[in-house]
PDB file of C-alpha atoms and ligand atoms in Angstrom:
ATOM      1  CA  MET O  28      -7.817 -12.988  14.143  1.00  0.00           C
ATOM      2  CA  ARG O  29      -4.298 -11.737  14.317  1.00  0.00           C
ATOM      3  CA  ALA O  30      -3.287 -11.877  10.669  1.00  0.00           C
ATOM      4  CA  VAL O  31      -2.107  -9.067   8.645  1.00  0.00           C
ATOM      5  CA  ALA O  32      -2.426  -9.058   4.953  1.00  0.00           C
ATOM      6  CA  LEU O  33       0.653  -8.134   2.849  1.00  0.00           C
ATOM      7  CA  GLU O  34       0.730  -7.365  -0.825  1.00  0.00           C
ATOM      8  CA  THR O  35       3.200  -8.518  -3.713  1.00  0.00           C
ATOM      9  CA  THR O  36       2.685  -5.831  -6.074  1.00  0.00           C
ATOM     10  CA  LEU O  37       5.556  -3.857  -4.097  1.00  0.00           C
ATOM     11  CA  VAL O  38       7.609  -6.975  -4.101  1.00  0.00           C
ATOM     12  CA  ALA O  39       7.339  -7.781  -7.733  1.00  0.00           C
ATOM     13  CA  HIS O  40       7.203  -4.342  -9.334  1.00  0.00           C
ATOM     14  CA  GLY O  41       8.025  -1.772  -6.556  1.00  0.00           C
ATOM     15  CA  PHE O  42      11.876  -2.587  -6.114  1.00  0.00           C
ATOM     16  CA  PRO O  43      14.952  -3.563  -8.428  1.00  0.00           C
ATOM     17  CA  PRO O  44      15.074  -7.474  -9.096  1.00  0.00           C
ATOM     18  CA  GLY O  45      15.895  -9.191  -5.908  1.00  0.00           C
ATOM     19  CA  GLU O  46      15.267  -6.313  -3.417  1.00  0.00           C
ATOM     20  CA  GLY O  47      11.544  -6.502  -3.114  1.00  0.00           C
ATOM     21  CA  VAL O  48      11.386 -10.107  -2.008  1.00  0.00           C
ATOM     22  CA  GLU O  49      13.761  -8.609   0.859  1.00  0.00           C
ATOM     23  CA  VAL O  50      11.335  -5.792   1.607  1.00  0.00           C
ATOM     24  CA  GLY O  51       8.394  -8.455   1.700  1.00  0.00           C
ATOM     25  CA  LEU O  52      10.365 -10.781   4.344  1.00  0.00           C
ATOM     26  CA  GLU O  53      10.918  -7.786   6.294  1.00  0.00           C
ATOM     27  CA  SER O  54       7.473  -6.544   6.523  1.00  0.00           C
ATOM     28  CA  GLU O  55       6.805  -9.962   7.568  1.00  0.00           C
ATOM     29  CA  ARG O  56       9.198 -10.106  10.271  1.00  0.00           C
ATOM     30  CA  GLN O  57       7.816  -6.558  11.552  1.00  0.00           C
ATOM     31  CA  VAL O  58       4.031  -8.134  11.746  1.00  0.00           C
ATOM     32  CA  ARG O  59       5.537 -11.173  13.720  1.00  0.00           C
ATOM     33  CA  ALA O  60       7.405  -8.958  16.088  1.00  0.00           C
ATOM     34  CA  ALA O  61       4.304  -6.907  16.887  1.00  0.00           C
ATOM     35  CA  GLY O  62       2.954 -10.502  18.047  1.00  0.00           C
ATOM     36  CA  ALA O  63       0.549 -11.030  14.649  1.00  0.00           C
ATOM     37  CA  VAL O  64       0.765 -13.316  11.922  1.00  0.00           C
ATOM     38  CA  PRO O  65       1.668 -12.253   8.335  1.00  0.00           C
ATOM     39  CA  ALA O  66      -0.192 -13.336   5.586  1.00  0.00           C
ATOM     40  CA  THR O  67       1.267 -12.243   2.250  1.00  0.00           C
ATOM     41  CA  VAL O  68      -0.466 -12.764  -0.678  1.00  0.00           C
ATOM     42  CA  GLY O  69      -0.561 -13.625  -4.318  1.00  0.00           C
ATOM     43  CA  VAL O  70      -1.563 -15.814  -7.245  1.00  0.00           C
ATOM     44  CA  LEU O  71       1.066 -18.721  -8.055  1.00  0.00           C
ATOM     45  CA  ASP O  72       0.115 -21.132 -10.957  1.00  0.00           C
ATOM     46  CA  GLY O  73      -3.510 -20.162 -10.857  1.00  0.00           C
ATOM     47  CA  GLU O  74      -3.689 -20.583  -7.284  1.00  0.00           C
ATOM     48  CA  ILE O  75      -4.502 -17.777  -4.531  1.00  0.00           C
ATOM     49  CA  VAL O  76      -2.173 -18.270  -1.671  1.00  0.00           C
ATOM     50  CA  VAL O  77      -2.653 -16.360   1.559  1.00  0.00           C
ATOM     51  CA  GLY O  78       0.476 -17.001   3.418  1.00  0.00           C
ATOM     52  CA  LEU O  79       3.226 -17.119   1.112  1.00  0.00           C
ATOM     53  CA  SER O  80       6.426 -19.226   1.823  1.00  0.00           C
ATOM     54  CA  GLU O  81      10.058 -17.601   1.257  1.00  0.00           C
ATOM     55  CA  GLU O  82      10.157 -19.993  -1.573  1.00  0.00           C
ATOM     56  CA  GLU O  83       7.223 -19.155  -3.159  1.00  0.00           C
ATOM     57  CA  LEU O  84       7.565 -15.278  -2.380  1.00  0.00           C
ATOM     58  CA  GLU O  85      10.808 -15.592  -4.538  1.00  0.00           C
ATOM     59  CA  ARG O  86       8.604 -16.118  -7.622  1.00  0.00           C
ATOM     60  CA  PHE O  87       7.295 -12.749  -7.453  1.00  0.00           C
ATOM     61  CA  ASP O  88       9.571 -10.994  -9.785  1.00  0.00           C
ATOM     62  CA  ALA O  89       9.099  -8.408 -12.581  1.00  0.00           C
ATOM     63  CA  GLY O  90       7.637 -11.334 -14.845  1.00  0.00           C
ATOM     64  CA  ALA O  91       4.545 -11.681 -12.381  1.00  0.00           C
ATOM     65  CA  ARG O  92       1.448 -10.190 -13.638  1.00  0.00           C
ATOM     66  CA  LYS O  93       0.029  -7.128 -11.581  1.00  0.00           C
ATOM     67  CA  LEU O  94      -3.386  -8.041 -10.111  1.00  0.00           C
ATOM     68  CA  GLY O  95      -6.019  -5.624  -9.207  1.00  0.00           C
ATOM     69  CA  PRO O  96      -9.350  -6.660  -8.228  1.00  0.00           C
ATOM     70  CA  ARG O  97     -10.748  -7.294 -11.561  1.00  0.00           C
ATOM     71  CA  ASP O  98      -7.705  -9.085 -12.795  1.00  0.00           C
ATOM     72  CA  LEU O  99      -7.780 -12.217  -9.900  1.00  0.00           C
ATOM     73  CA  ALA O 100     -10.400 -14.374 -11.825  1.00  0.00           C
ATOM     74  CA  VAL O 101      -8.527 -14.141 -15.126  1.00  0.00           C
ATOM     75  CA  ALA O 102      -4.997 -15.068 -13.449  1.00  0.00           C
ATOM     76  CA  ILE O 103      -6.865 -18.224 -11.746  1.00  0.00           C
ATOM     77  CA  ALA O 104      -8.260 -19.380 -14.820  1.00  0.00           C
ATOM     78  CA  GLN O 105      -5.019 -18.779 -16.955  1.00  0.00           C
ATOM     79  CA  ASN O 106      -2.921 -20.426 -14.285  1.00  0.00           C
ATOM     80  CA  ALA O 107      -0.895 -17.376 -14.080  1.00  0.00           C
ATOM     81  CA  VAL O 108       1.737 -15.921 -11.476  1.00  0.00           C
ATOM     82  CA  GLY O 109       0.385 -12.526 -10.245  1.00  0.00           C
ATOM     83  CA  ALA O 110       1.005 -10.157  -7.658  1.00  0.00           C
ATOM     84  CA  THR O 111      -1.572  -8.502  -5.914  1.00  0.00           C
ATOM     85  CA  THR O 112      -2.027  -4.746  -5.500  1.00  0.00           C
ATOM     86  CA  VAL O 113      -3.391  -3.108  -2.722  1.00  0.00           C
ATOM     87  CA  GLY O 114      -7.017  -3.492  -4.263  1.00  0.00           C
ATOM     88  CA  GLY O 115      -6.375  -7.098  -5.246  1.00  0.00           C
ATOM     89  CA  THR O 116      -4.838  -8.168  -1.851  1.00  0.00           C
ATOM     90  CA  LEU O 117      -8.179  -6.501  -0.296  1.00  0.00           C
ATOM     91  CA  ALA O 118     -10.440  -8.597  -2.489  1.00  0.00           C
ATOM     92  CA  VAL O 119      -8.710 -11.755  -1.197  1.00  0.00           C
ATOM     93  CA  ALA O 120      -8.689 -10.421   2.515  1.00  0.00           C
ATOM     94  CA  ALA O 121     -12.457  -9.976   2.114  1.00  0.00           C
ATOM     95  CA  ALA O 122     -12.914 -13.406   0.848  1.00  0.00           C
ATOM     96  CA  VAL O 123     -10.711 -15.052   3.835  1.00  0.00           C
ATOM     97  CA  GLY O 124     -11.783 -12.676   6.438  1.00  0.00           C
ATOM     98  CA  ILE O 125      -8.427 -10.743   7.133  1.00  0.00           C
ATOM     99  CA  ARG O 126      -9.191  -7.254   8.660  1.00  0.00           C
ATOM    100  CA  TRP O 127      -5.736  -5.674   8.689  1.00  0.00           C
ATOM    101  CA  LEU O 128      -3.492  -4.854   5.708  1.00  0.00           C
ATOM    102  CA  ALA O 129      -0.085  -2.966   5.547  1.00  0.00           C
ATOM    103  CA  THR O 130       1.398  -1.490   2.428  1.00  0.00           C
ATOM    104  CA  GLY O 131       3.735   1.538   1.492  1.00  0.00           C
ATOM    105  CA  GLY O 132       1.517   3.939  -0.196  1.00  0.00           C
ATOM    106  CA  LEU O 133      -2.117   3.771  -1.277  1.00  0.00           C
ATOM    107  CA  GLY O 134      -2.954   4.247  -5.120  1.00  0.00           C
ATOM    108  CA  GLY O 135      -5.457   6.896  -5.803  1.00  0.00           C
ATOM    109  CA  VAL O 136      -6.372   9.766  -8.287  1.00  0.00           C
ATOM    110  CA  HIS O 137      -3.401  10.358 -10.820  1.00  0.00           C
ATOM    111  CA  ARG O 138      -2.429  14.051 -11.536  1.00  0.00           C
ATOM    112  CA  GLY O 139      -3.783  15.696 -14.142  1.00  0.00           C
ATOM    113  CA  TRP O 140      -7.221  13.717 -13.921  1.00  0.00           C
ATOM    114  CA  PRO O 141      -9.272  13.520 -16.270  1.00  0.00           C
ATOM    115  CA  ASP O 142      -6.354  13.395 -18.463  1.00  0.00           C
ATOM    116  CA  PRO O 143      -5.175  10.843 -17.830  1.00  0.00           C
ATOM    117  CA  PRO O 144      -8.487   9.409 -16.549  1.00  0.00           C
ATOM    118  CA  ASP O 145      -6.593   6.975 -14.334  1.00  0.00           C
ATOM    119  CA  VAL O 146      -7.900   6.287 -10.680  1.00  0.00           C
ATOM    120  CA  SER O 147      -6.464   3.209  -9.066  1.00  0.00           C
ATOM    121  CA  ALA O 148      -8.943   0.495  -8.167  1.00  0.00           C
ATOM    122  CA  ASP O 149      -7.326   0.652  -4.641  1.00  0.00           C
ATOM    123  CA  LEU O 150      -9.933   3.307  -4.062  1.00  0.00           C
ATOM    124  CA  ALA O 151     -13.194   1.391  -5.113  1.00  0.00           C
ATOM    125  CA  GLN O 152     -12.121  -1.897  -3.449  1.00  0.00           C
ATOM    126  CA  LEU O 153     -11.141  -0.097  -0.230  1.00  0.00           C
ATOM    127  CA  ALA O 154     -14.623   1.509  -0.001  1.00  0.00           C
ATOM    128  CA  ARG O 155     -16.281  -2.050  -0.366  1.00  0.00           C
ATOM    129  CA  THR O 156     -13.784  -4.145   2.021  1.00  0.00           C
ATOM    130  CA  PRO O 157     -14.051  -4.221   5.731  1.00  0.00           C
ATOM    131  CA  ALA O 158     -10.410  -3.730   6.295  1.00  0.00           C
ATOM    132  CA  LEU O 159      -7.953  -1.268   7.700  1.00  0.00           C
ATOM    133  CA  VAL O 160      -4.798  -0.103   5.490  1.00  0.00           C
ATOM    134  CA  VAL O 161      -2.003   1.082   7.189  1.00  0.00           C
ATOM    135  CA  SER O 162       0.249   2.971   4.897  1.00  0.00           C
ATOM    136  CA  SER O 163       2.453   6.313   4.446  1.00  0.00           C
ATOM    137  CA  GLY O 164      -0.741   7.710   3.072  1.00  0.00           C
ATOM    138  CA  VAL O 165      -1.324   8.061  -0.742  1.00  0.00           C
ATOM    139  CA  LYS O 166       1.881   7.676  -3.269  1.00  0.00           C
ATOM    140  CA  SER O 167       2.778  11.247  -3.799  1.00  0.00           C
ATOM    141  CA  LEU O 168       3.563  10.942  -7.586  1.00  0.00           C
ATOM    142  CA  LEU O 169      -0.648  11.119  -7.437  1.00  0.00           C
ATOM    143  CA  ASP O 170      -2.894  13.875  -6.850  1.00  0.00           C
ATOM    144  CA  VAL O 171      -3.022  13.400  -3.125  1.00  0.00           C
ATOM    145  CA  PRO O 172      -5.697  16.137  -2.216  1.00  0.00           C
ATOM    146  CA  ALA O 173      -8.131  14.718  -4.992  1.00  0.00           C
ATOM    147  CA  THR O 174      -7.696  11.209  -3.575  1.00  0.00           C
ATOM    148  CA  ALA O 175      -8.354  12.340  -0.211  1.00  0.00           C
ATOM    149  CA  GLU O 176     -11.646  14.154  -1.375  1.00  0.00           C
ATOM    150  CA  LEU O 177     -12.529  10.934  -3.287  1.00  0.00           C
ATOM    151  CA  LEU O 178     -11.939   8.642  -0.140  1.00  0.00           C
ATOM    152  CA  GLU O 179     -14.451  11.087   1.754  1.00  0.00           C
ATOM    153  CA  SER O 180     -17.016  10.631  -1.231  1.00  0.00           C
ATOM    154  CA  LEU O 181     -16.783   6.975  -0.812  1.00  0.00           C
ATOM    155  CA  GLY O 182     -17.221   6.926   3.067  1.00  0.00           C
ATOM    156  CA  VAL O 183     -13.699   5.865   4.014  1.00  0.00           C
ATOM    157  CA  PRO O 184     -12.220   7.186   6.955  1.00  0.00           C
ATOM    158  CA  VAL O 185      -8.976   8.821   6.603  1.00  0.00           C
ATOM    159  CA  LEU O 186      -7.136   8.649   9.940  1.00  0.00           C
ATOM    160  CA  GLY O 187      -3.463  10.203  10.713  1.00  0.00           C
ATOM    161  CA  TYR O 188      -1.579   8.124  13.086  1.00  0.00           C
ATOM    162  CA  GLN O 189      -0.459  10.730  15.481  1.00  0.00           C
ATOM    163  CA  ILE O 190      -0.449  13.233  12.729  1.00  0.00           C
ATOM    164  CA  ASP O 191      -3.094  15.727  11.661  1.00  0.00           C
ATOM    165  CA  THR O 192      -2.516  15.610   8.031  1.00  0.00           C
ATOM    166  CA  LEU O 193      -2.210  12.625   5.427  1.00  0.00           C
ATOM    167  CA  PRO O 194       1.442  11.581   5.138  1.00  0.00           C
ATOM    168  CA  LEU O 195       2.758  12.250   1.528  1.00  0.00           C
ATOM    169  CA  PHE O 196       4.539   8.905   1.393  1.00  0.00           C
ATOM    170  CA  TYR O 197       8.045   9.942   1.140  1.00  0.00           C
ATOM    171  CA  ALA O 198       7.298  13.309   3.085  1.00  0.00           C
ATOM    172  CA  ALA O 199       5.571  13.687   6.467  1.00  0.00           C
ATOM    173  CA  ALA O 200       3.932  17.188   6.372  1.00  0.00           C
ATOM    174  CA  GLY O 201       2.036  19.354   3.743  1.00  0.00           C
ATOM    175  CA  GLY O 202      -0.687  16.662   2.984  1.00  0.00           C
ATOM    176  CA  PRO O 203      -4.540  17.349   3.453  1.00  0.00           C
ATOM    177  CA  PRO O 204      -6.203  17.105   6.696  1.00  0.00           C
ATOM    178  CA  VAL O 205      -7.243  13.716   8.096  1.00  0.00           C
ATOM    179  CA  SER O 206     -10.851  13.040   8.982  1.00  0.00           C
ATOM    180  CA  ALA O 207      -9.465  12.224  12.383  1.00  0.00           C
ATOM    181  CA  ARG O 208      -6.238  11.743  14.309  1.00  0.00           C
ATOM    182  CA  VAL O 209      -5.726   8.787  16.359  1.00  0.00           C
ATOM    183  CA  GLU O 210      -2.948   8.307  19.138  1.00  0.00           C
ATOM    184  CA  SER O 211      -2.622   4.516  19.431  1.00  0.00           C
ATOM    185  CA  ALA O 212      -3.061   1.204  17.819  1.00  0.00           C
ATOM    186  CA  ASP O 213      -5.573   0.479  20.448  1.00  0.00           C
ATOM    187  CA  GLU O 214      -7.636   3.412  19.281  1.00  0.00           C
ATOM    188  CA  ALA O 215      -7.478   2.767  15.625  1.00  0.00           C
ATOM    189  CA  ALA O 216      -8.562  -0.746  16.439  1.00  0.00           C
ATOM    190  CA  ARG O 217     -11.665   0.610  18.294  1.00  0.00           C
ATOM    191  CA  ILE O 218     -12.429   3.220  15.713  1.00  0.00           C
ATOM    192  CA  ALA O 219     -12.177   0.092  12.820  1.00  0.00           C
ATOM    193  CA  ARG O 220     -14.538  -2.074  15.087  1.00  0.00           C
ATOM    194  CA  ALA O 221     -17.238   0.565  15.408  1.00  0.00           C
ATOM    195  CA  HIS O 222     -17.014   1.391  11.744  1.00  0.00           C
ATOM    196  CA  TRP O 223     -17.687  -2.152  11.059  1.00  0.00           C
ATOM    197  CA  GLU O 224     -20.527  -2.309  13.265  1.00  0.00           C
ATOM    198  CA  LEU O 225     -22.011   0.619  11.840  1.00  0.00           C
ATOM    199  CA  GLY O 226     -22.072  -1.228   8.411  1.00  0.00           C
ATOM    200  CA  GLY O 227     -18.947   0.684   7.073  1.00  0.00           C
ATOM    201  CA  ALA O 228     -16.058  -1.034   4.816  1.00  0.00           C
ATOM    202  CA  GLY O 229     -12.544   0.110   4.384  1.00  0.00           C
ATOM    203  CA  LEU O 230     -10.534   2.531   6.531  1.00  0.00           C
ATOM    204  CA  LEU O 231      -7.190   4.171   5.723  1.00  0.00           C
ATOM    205  CA  LEU O 232      -4.757   4.691   8.541  1.00  0.00           C
ATOM    206  CA  GLY O 233      -1.740   6.960   7.501  1.00  0.00           C
ATOM    207  CA  ARG O 234       1.431   6.801   9.264  1.00  0.00           C
ATOM    208  CA  ALA O 235       4.345   9.285   8.556  1.00  0.00           C
ATOM    209  CA  PRO O 236       7.746   7.799   7.697  1.00  0.00           C
ATOM    210  CA  ASP O 237      10.253   8.095  10.767  1.00  0.00           C
ATOM    211  CA  GLU O 238      13.013   9.387   8.468  1.00  0.00           C
ATOM    212  CA  PRO O 239      11.105  11.513   5.708  1.00  0.00           C
ATOM    213  CA  LEU O 240      12.463  12.881   2.656  1.00  0.00           C
ATOM    214  CA  ASP O 241      11.116  16.352   2.172  1.00  0.00           C
ATOM    215  CA  ASP O 242      12.852  17.237  -0.855  1.00  0.00           C
ATOM    216  CA  VAL O 243      11.664  14.838  -3.691  1.00  0.00           C
ATOM    217  CA  GLU O 244       8.796  16.882  -5.430  1.00  0.00           C
ATOM    218  CA  PRO O 245      10.957  18.116  -7.933  1.00  0.00           C
ATOM    219  CA  LEU O 246      12.213  14.682  -9.000  1.00  0.00           C
ATOM    220  CA  ILE O 247       8.669  13.248  -8.948  1.00  0.00           C
ATOM    221  CA  GLU O 248       7.893  15.901 -11.476  1.00  0.00           C
ATOM    222  CA  ARG O 249      10.650  15.131 -13.722  1.00  0.00           C
ATOM    223  CA  ALA O 250       9.732  11.358 -13.274  1.00  0.00           C
ATOM    224  CA  LEU O 251       6.079  12.062 -14.289  1.00  0.00           C
ATOM    225  CA  GLY O 252       7.381  14.064 -17.331  1.00  0.00           C
ATOM    226  CA  ALA O 253       9.637  11.021 -18.174  1.00  0.00           C
ATOM    227  CA  ALA O 254       6.656   8.778 -18.137  1.00  0.00           C
ATOM    228  CA  ARG O 255       4.515  11.070 -20.178  1.00  0.00           C
ATOM    229  CA  ASP O 256       7.473  11.185 -22.839  1.00  0.00           C
ATOM    230  CA  ALA O 257       7.712   7.490 -22.874  1.00  0.00           C
ATOM    231  CA  ASP O 258       4.012   7.112 -23.147  1.00  0.00           C
ATOM    232  CA  VAL O 259       3.756   5.016 -19.977  1.00  0.00           C
ATOM    233  CA  ARG O 260       0.105   4.441 -19.028  1.00  0.00           C
ATOM    234  CA  GLY O 261      -2.084   2.383 -16.837  1.00  0.00           C
ATOM    235  CA  GLN O 262      -0.705  -0.315 -14.658  1.00  0.00           C
ATOM    236  CA  ALA O 263       2.833   0.724 -15.819  1.00  0.00           C
ATOM    237  CA  VAL O 264       2.789   4.121 -14.534  1.00  0.00           C
ATOM    238  CA  THR O 265       3.354   3.447 -10.852  1.00  0.00           C
ATOM    239  CA  PRO O 266       6.279   0.799 -11.294  1.00  0.00           C
ATOM    240  CA  PHE O 267       7.916   3.297 -13.993  1.00  0.00           C
ATOM    241  CA  VAL O 268       7.989   6.274 -11.613  1.00  0.00           C
ATOM    242  CA  LEU O 269       9.281   4.480  -8.676  1.00  0.00           C
ATOM    243  CA  ALA O 270      12.056   2.690 -10.495  1.00  0.00           C
ATOM    244  CA  TYR O 271      12.837   6.392 -12.028  1.00  0.00           C
ATOM    245  CA  LEU O 272      12.646   7.943  -8.490  1.00  0.00           C
ATOM    246  CA  HIS O 273      14.716   5.206  -6.962  1.00  0.00           C
ATOM    247  CA  ARG O 274      17.570   5.355  -9.812  1.00  0.00           C
ATOM    248  CA  GLU O 275      17.852   9.384  -9.908  1.00  0.00           C
ATOM    249  CA  SER O 276      17.893   9.754  -6.262  1.00  0.00           C
ATOM    250  CA  GLY O 277      20.615   7.684  -5.881  1.00  0.00           C
ATOM    251  CA  GLY O 278      18.905   5.132  -3.854  1.00  0.00           C
ATOM    252  CA  ARG O 279      17.403   7.354  -1.329  1.00  0.00           C
ATOM    253  CA  THR O 280      13.747   6.870  -2.278  1.00  0.00           C
ATOM    254  CA  ARG O 281      14.333   3.013  -2.311  1.00  0.00           C
ATOM    255  CA  ARG O 282      15.975   3.141   1.265  1.00  0.00           C
ATOM    256  CA  ALA O 283      13.055   5.417   2.360  1.00  0.00           C
ATOM    257  CA  ASN O 284      10.395   3.120   0.739  1.00  0.00           C
ATOM    258  CA  LYS O 285      11.694   0.235   2.236  1.00  0.00           C
ATOM    259  CA  ASP O 286      11.713   1.758   5.782  1.00  0.00           C
ATOM    260  CA  LEU O 287       8.408   2.906   5.682  1.00  0.00           C
ATOM    261  CA  ILE O 288       6.759  -0.286   4.536  1.00  0.00           C
ATOM    262  CA  ALA O 289       8.542  -2.099   7.296  1.00  0.00           C
ATOM    263  CA  GLN O 290       7.151   0.693   9.746  1.00  0.00           C
ATOM    264  CA  ASN O 291       3.732   0.447   8.334  1.00  0.00           C
ATOM    265  CA  ALA O 292       3.865  -3.548   8.737  1.00  0.00           C
ATOM    266  CA  ARG O 293       4.750  -3.290  12.659  1.00  0.00           C
ATOM    267  CA  LEU O 294       1.963  -0.842  13.047  1.00  0.00           C
ATOM    268  CA  ALA O 295      -0.542  -2.950  11.286  1.00  0.00           C
ATOM    269  CA  GLY O 296       0.478  -5.971  13.569  1.00  0.00           C
ATOM    270  CA  GLU O 297       0.151  -3.951  16.750  1.00  0.00           C
ATOM    271  CA  ILE O 298      -3.563  -2.859  15.791  1.00  0.00           C
ATOM    272  CA  ALA O 299      -4.419  -6.653  14.908  1.00  0.00           C
ATOM    273  CA  VAL O 300      -3.051  -7.648  18.228  1.00  0.00           C
ATOM    274  CA  ALA O 301      -4.919  -4.590  20.007  1.00  0.00           C
ATOM    275  CA  ALA O 302      -8.099  -5.704  18.315  1.00  0.00           C
ATOM    276  CA  ALA O 303      -7.883  -9.220  19.166  1.00  0.00           C
ATOM    277  CA  THR O 304      -6.722  -8.658  22.798  1.00  0.00           C
ATOM    278  CA  GLY O 305      -7.720  -5.123  24.101  1.00  0.00           C
ATOM    279  CA  SER O 306     -10.547  -3.244  24.362  1.00  0.00           C
ATOM    280  CA  GLY O 307     -10.805  -2.923  20.572  1.00  0.00           C
ATOM    281  CA  GLY O 308     -11.590  -6.858  20.248  1.00  0.00           C
TER     282      GLY O 308
HETATM  283  N1  LIG W   1       3.528   0.910  -2.080  1.00  0.00           N
HETATM  284  C1  LIG W   1       4.668   0.938  -2.272  1.00  0.00           C
HETATM  285  N2  LIG W   1       5.161   0.312  -3.585  1.00  0.00           N
HETATM  286  C2  LIG W   1       4.231  -0.061  -4.458  1.00  0.00           C
HETATM  287  C3  LIG W   1       2.755  -0.128  -4.004  1.00  0.00           C
HETATM  288  C4  LIG W   1       2.262   0.520  -2.872  1.00  0.00           C
HETATM  289  O1  LIG W   1       5.634   1.194  -1.754  1.00  0.00           O
HETATM  290  O2  LIG W   1       4.482  -0.477  -5.599  1.00  0.00           O
HETATM  291  C5  LIG W   1       1.896  -0.672  -5.221  1.00  0.00           C
HETATM  292  C6  LIG W   1       0.404  -1.203  -4.526  1.00  0.00           C
HETATM  293  O3  LIG W   1       0.221  -2.623  -4.844  1.00  0.00           O
HETATM  294  C7  LIG W   1      -0.777  -0.314  -4.872  1.00  0.00           C
HETATM  295  C8  LIG W   1      -0.066  -0.163  -6.218  1.00  0.00           C
HETATM  296  O4  LIG W   1      -1.899  -1.012  -4.977  1.00  0.00           O
HETATM  297  O5  LIG W   1       1.166   0.240  -5.930  1.00  0.00           O
HETATM  298  C9  LIG W   1      -1.027   0.891  -7.176  1.00  0.00           C
HETATM  299  O6  LIG W   1      -1.013   1.044  -8.343  1.00  0.00           O
HETATM  300  P1  LIG W   1      -1.831   1.678  -9.290  1.00  0.00           P
HETATM  301  O7  LIG W   1      -1.476   3.038  -9.150  1.00  0.00           O
HETATM  302  O8  LIG W   1      -1.486   0.992 -10.824  1.00  0.00           O
HETATM  303  O9  LIG W   1      -3.319   1.202  -8.878  1.00  0.00           O
HETATM  304 MN1  LIG W   2      -4.103   3.309 -12.563  1.00  0.00          MN
END
């Protein structure tokens, strides 16, 4: 199956109003350009939709709930509108048999763990879902080395696409080493197949942004400080920090985030095609 699952949390909560929909549509275009089929996932009026229309996608604004894996059933029973995170989207992908997913950056262990004791549900869901997630690594507002360690504990291969270290979301270099480097979409597809034949579940494939930003770390620290000062916690942290960065960088992180999401969608599409047609399938 050449379907690539795309999430809606970045559409609803990752960009300023209106812009997230553009980002979502561009991801869909990139998946199609690779020869695969985009399946954007979300919950509308209590119904899980796999493959949102443009009109439906426009309903994912800041008013949508943010749905991790544990929130899906509640949103269904309560007739809610909810945007799925990577973890929530993986849970849906598992239910319908989609094996490929693209996003910007995976969630993970928050800096300062165990204070706050915040670890994204993306990790536990990835550990139990047979799917490959293409991302620019882990969002760098997190503790990326700790997240990479936890992924090892969970048995999740952390692959680098033409890179030896896990990309740092906006930045390319300086992350922890990957468990293996892959050179092509076809190789990634073959590794995923072999992993699943062995009874393995999720895999992460990190792709560095084509135009990395290497100077955002001081701004990230300020953003995290502002989140602490405002007592922002839990599901609200990531959207708060991303919005702070987008604003304070004069739009540079916003543009970088948009571009890397599109590039990841393209690569996920290429892998889906390689798996269906090549030696990977
Ligand atoms: N990638 C982006 N922007 C985002 C996200 C990913 O470029 O907003 C979202 C994904 O949906 C991911 C979520 O699952 O952030 C992580 O949220 P949390 O840290 O609360 O688990
Ligand atoms: Mn969290």
